[in-house]
Amino acid sequence: MPTELTDIDDVLRRAYADLAGTVQWQDRSGQAPSPARPARRRRIATGRSARRLTPVAAGVAVLLVALAAALVPAAFRPGPQPAAPAPRNMAYAVAGTYDGTGRSSVIPIRLGTGRALAAIPLRGTTGGPAGAVITPNGRTVYVATVHGQVTPVNTTTRKAGRPIWIGGGPGAMGSAVMVITPDGRTIYVLEAPYGVAVVNVASNTAAGFIKIRDAEGFVITPDGKTLYVSNTGGSMVTPVDTRTNSVLRAVRTGLTGSGPGRITMAPDGKTLYVLGERGPLNSRRSTAIVPIRTSTNKALPPIVSTSYSPMTISPDSKMAYQAADDGVLPVNLIAHTVGKVIKLSGVPDLGYYSLAISPDSRTLYVLVPPAGDKTNEVLRINTATDARETPVKLRTPASWMADGMVPGPGGRTLYVFFNPGGNPQTGSILPVNPATGRVAKPIRVPDFPVYAVFHG
Amino acid sequence: MTDAIHADPRRGRISAPTVPTGGEDPLRQTAADAADPADVVGLLYREHGAALVRTALALVGDRPTAEDVVQDAFAGLYRALPRLHAPDKALAYLRASVVNGCRSVHRARLRSFSRRTEHATEVWSAESAALAREESRLALQAVARLPRRAREVLALRYLLDLGDAEIAAALGVSKATVSSTASRALSALARQLKEEL
């Protein structure tokens, strides 16, 4: 009779073994199941050979377009028409799935009321969304999919246009895959590892491809004049003149790693930072941040860091923060020194934190995942004293794990993304005002929310 | 420029500089070294998919739901990978999301109870012939009557062979809570099963 605890231990051991025995595991060709198995980036069949033809093809296309434009009477020409002003105070969330269906949609959200309008499905795209940009006038949202289609979505009519094929996919997700020039004329889409695809906004066409070997990440200067592309390991940063889309002389950073060459632009546009590893190959290498002055395109001596997580730079461009193993690592960008890790004790370390900084650079916000029955929290850290203030509790169900956050227009509201899963898939976006601690009602969106762009 | 082995730029997209973990878990090394996020997820799935499905099965009772939960957890991991600063945390992340997923299932079932939705038969129910031993069926039925945390602790302990510290990490509670929950659960089971076995 199992009256003793050791007996009950044996009974349980056998019972769980029986239960485990009911799951016979056929290793389905060693692959994770389809939704878990992300859409692998598919290259178009012609691959790199086609890319070599691109300049020629582009030239021919430009000639044909010019010829057609000359023949079509001006009245029928597509182009800038006096359109109604774009709706203001809007967010456009991009959501989708990454299984065989590979849906993508754009969900317009009225920021004033926090109400989501009907989702705008993208047609003819595959692979799920990777990122998005919005034109400065707020009229069009462009969504790139992981398979490399860019779809314009008209925010006034709320209709998606035809996808523009740019070749391969961006090879990344979120904020780092697309940029738009401040004049709203050109969109650049990262196509790791081959280079950067160019999309012409006026004509909604692919307008060329800038070949950069081992392209890994990119940033654009706030004035939009130069695009900086980092390569794998961050050993080189290639500036691209956006007026001519020509490649300028590459900047050597002295980094030698083989991990991602993470590149971040300071908000003031004076300096960009490349994060990678340095030291001789085949030995213990240290993580380093190499600052590059955008005025001279010269690399400065590296700042030795202890974290390889992406940098979040404060709006005043003085400090950067990186998620580290047991907290957040402050990096002083004026003195070029690394501070002491701000410990986040009592917070579960599931390996990721999302960071954001208040518009006045005084408070660092850290989104931490839920611990057990606790809820997701946004920690508030005073950047002057590194002291923790009362966190904002998001009061979401315990099973909701926050996926990340995007600051809204002006940086006053943080939009926290949740993918609670379930069938059918629905996600939620939770607007949080971290200064007042006010948490609005969650905004439901179909599928997985990935990213959001704003028109304030 | 990088050497040929490292030519794929996606290599190490998630990898923080890998500090040797002492070699106690070869998979951690492999997961961190794998080339592509997809490969990392695939590798973890091959190594841990079965155990996680079994754990989810112990918590939700039926296999299709258990597989859904685990699938969602892997999908979540794939999306979290670019933000994961420590690749060796991927497994901890997976365990926590499986436990969370199972809690969601229970919550959804509570809601659907009022709508009289039918869900799949639990493996330990009398209608199911899945379990070989009657003793196991009775034991698991008794486990199913325990409080949620006790069920979670037992499943993680017996099916994933985790120590109290790892269970505590997966459930987001303290180590002391795990051991007291476990010992209370065992005595409760001993009491209940005394009459039945």
Short mmCIF file of C-alpha atoms in Angstrom, two decimals, chain A residues 17 87 142 171 195 280 307 360 372 417 428:
data_model
loop_
_atom_site.label_atom_id
_atom_site.label_comp_id
_atom_site.label_asym_id
_atom_site.label_seq_id
_atom_site.Cartn_x
_atom_site.Cartn_y
_atom_site.Cartn_z
CA ALA A 17 6.49 6.75 -17.32
CA PRO A 87 -5.69 60.37 -40.94
CA TYR A 142 4.88 49.78 -46.70
CA GLY A 171 16.75 38.18 -43.06
CA GLY A 195 22.84 44.05 -49.88
CA PRO A 280 42.42 37.57 -32.47
CA SER A 307 26.92 42.42 -23.54
CA ASP A 360 13.59 63.42 -21.66
CA GLY A 372 4.80 32.59 -12.37
CA PHE A 417 3.05 43.32 -27.93
CA SER A 428 -2.88 41.95 -28.30
#
